[in-house]
Amino acid sequence: MNTFPYDSWEAALEAADGTTGYFTWGPGGNTGSYVLAIIGIAISVVAALLVTVREDKLLNHAADRLADKYS
């Protein structure tokens, strides 16, 4: 299956103007880059918050358990 839309790499390089991105799901434009960056940042922030909240809960539980044991 040949899905390359040009006859050669030279033809592809001539058609590229260098100002648009390339994505397999649509034509050029850098909107996809911005969308992917925003999604990545959002997922990273949510993951950091979830890890922080979970660790806080675990450490507080361990501190309470040790305080009950040694008080």
PDB file of C-alpha atoms in Angstrom:
ATOM      1  CA  MET A   1       0.000   0.000   0.000  1.00  0.00           C
ATOM      2  CA  ASN A   2       1.651   3.211  -1.154  1.00  0.00           C
ATOM      3  CA  THR A   3       0.117   6.241   0.553  1.00  0.00           C
ATOM      4  CA  PHE A   4       2.918   8.704  -0.241  1.00  0.00           C
ATOM      5  CA  PRO A   5       1.164  11.442  -2.256  1.00  0.00           C
ATOM      6  CA  TYR A   6       4.236  12.519  -4.273  1.00  0.00           C
ATOM      7  CA  ASP A   7       6.279  10.828  -6.969  1.00  0.00           C
ATOM      8  CA  SER A   8       9.584  11.508  -5.190  1.00  0.00           C
ATOM      9  CA  TRP A   9      11.059  13.135  -2.124  1.00  0.00           C
ATOM     10  CA  GLU A  10      12.185  16.042  -4.275  1.00  0.00           C
ATOM     11  CA  ALA A  11       8.571  16.717  -5.286  1.00  0.00           C
ATOM     12  CA  ALA A  12       7.508  16.549  -1.635  1.00  0.00           C
ATOM     13  CA  LEU A  13      10.224  19.000  -0.581  1.00  0.00           C
ATOM     14  CA  GLU A  14       9.256  21.393  -3.370  1.00  0.00           C
ATOM     15  CA  ALA A  15       5.609  21.287  -2.264  1.00  0.00           C
ATOM     16  CA  ALA A  16       6.495  21.975   1.370  1.00  0.00           C
ATOM     17  CA  ASP A  17       6.611  25.656   2.213  1.00  0.00           C
ATOM     18  CA  GLY A  18       7.989  25.207   5.731  1.00  0.00           C
ATOM     19  CA  THR A  19       5.223  27.168   7.445  1.00  0.00           C
ATOM     20  CA  THR A  20       2.721  24.396   8.085  1.00  0.00           C
ATOM     21  CA  GLY A  21       2.964  21.289  10.198  1.00  0.00           C
ATOM     22  CA  TYR A  22       2.311  17.786   8.993  1.00  0.00           C
ATOM     23  CA  PHE A  23      -0.183  15.498  10.640  1.00  0.00           C
ATOM     24  CA  THR A  24      -1.510  12.233   9.310  1.00  0.00           C
ATOM     25  CA  TRP A  25      -5.103  13.111  10.252  1.00  0.00           C
ATOM     26  CA  GLY A  26      -5.409  16.304   8.261  1.00  0.00           C
ATOM     27  CA  PRO A  27      -3.752  19.059   6.279  1.00  0.00           C
ATOM     28  CA  GLY A  28      -1.005  21.320   7.587  1.00  0.00           C
ATOM     29  CA  GLY A  29      -1.302  24.030  10.193  1.00  0.00           C
ATOM     30  CA  ASN A  30       0.107  24.078  13.683  1.00  0.00           C
ATOM     31  CA  THR A  31      -3.215  23.909  15.519  1.00  0.00           C
ATOM     32  CA  GLY A  32      -2.622  20.233  16.167  1.00  0.00           C
ATOM     33  CA  SER A  33       0.681  21.009  17.852  1.00  0.00           C
ATOM     34  CA  TYR A  34      -0.986  23.478  20.188  1.00  0.00           C
ATOM     35  CA  VAL A  35      -3.818  21.089  21.000  1.00  0.00           C
ATOM     36  CA  LEU A  36      -1.402  18.251  21.772  1.00  0.00           C
ATOM     37  CA  ALA A  37       0.760  20.538  23.933  1.00  0.00           C
ATOM     38  CA  ILE A  38      -2.250  21.767  25.919  1.00  0.00           C
ATOM     39  CA  ILE A  39      -3.516  18.213  26.432  1.00  0.00           C
ATOM     40  CA  GLY A  40      -0.051  17.101  27.563  1.00  0.00           C
ATOM     41  CA  ILE A  41       0.289  19.960  30.042  1.00  0.00           C
ATOM     42  CA  ALA A  42      -3.200  19.346  31.424  1.00  0.00           C
ATOM     43  CA  ILE A  43      -2.533  15.627  31.914  1.00  0.00           C
ATOM     44  CA  SER A  44       0.795  16.393  33.622  1.00  0.00           C
ATOM     45  CA  VAL A  45      -0.792  18.864  36.038  1.00  0.00           C
ATOM     46  CA  VAL A  46      -3.644  16.481  36.904  1.00  0.00           C
ATOM     47  CA  ALA A  47      -1.206  13.607  37.439  1.00  0.00           C
ATOM     48  CA  ALA A  48       0.988  15.750  39.700  1.00  0.00           C
ATOM     49  CA  LEU A  49      -2.030  16.777  41.765  1.00  0.00           C
ATOM     50  CA  LEU A  50      -3.238  13.187  42.106  1.00  0.00           C
ATOM     51  CA  VAL A  51       0.193  11.979  43.220  1.00  0.00           C
ATOM     52  CA  THR A  52       0.508  14.828  45.728  1.00  0.00           C
ATOM     53  CA  VAL A  53      -2.928  14.249  47.241  1.00  0.00           C
ATOM     54  CA  ARG A  54      -2.375  10.488  47.469  1.00  0.00           C
ATOM     55  CA  GLU A  55       1.038  10.837  49.101  1.00  0.00           C
ATOM     56  CA  ASP A  56      -0.343  13.386  51.572  1.00  0.00           C
ATOM     57  CA  LYS A  57      -3.107  10.986  52.535  1.00  0.00           C
ATOM     58  CA  LEU A  58      -0.702   8.057  52.948  1.00  0.00           C
ATOM     59  CA  LEU A  59       1.815  10.058  55.000  1.00  0.00           C
ATOM     60  CA  ASN A  60      -0.874  11.508  57.265  1.00  0.00           C
ATOM     61  CA  HIS A  61      -2.293   8.022  57.813  1.00  0.00           C
ATOM     62  CA  ALA A  62       1.175   6.669  58.690  1.00  0.00           C
ATOM     63  CA  ALA A  63       1.828   9.612  61.031  1.00  0.00           C
ATOM     64  CA  ASP A  64      -1.484   9.036  62.831  1.00  0.00           C
ATOM     65  CA  ARG A  65      -0.749   5.315  63.138  1.00  0.00           C
ATOM     66  CA  LEU A  66       2.707   5.985  64.602  1.00  0.00           C
ATOM     67  CA  ALA A  67       1.347   8.666  66.955  1.00  0.00           C
ATOM     68  CA  ASP A  68      -1.236   6.192  68.278  1.00  0.00           C
ATOM     69  CA  LYS A  69       1.402   3.496  68.664  1.00  0.00           C
ATOM     70  CA  TYR A  70       3.959   5.605  70.556  1.00  0.00           C
ATOM     71  CA  SER A  71       1.709   7.961  72.538  1.00  0.00           C
TER      72      SER A  71
END
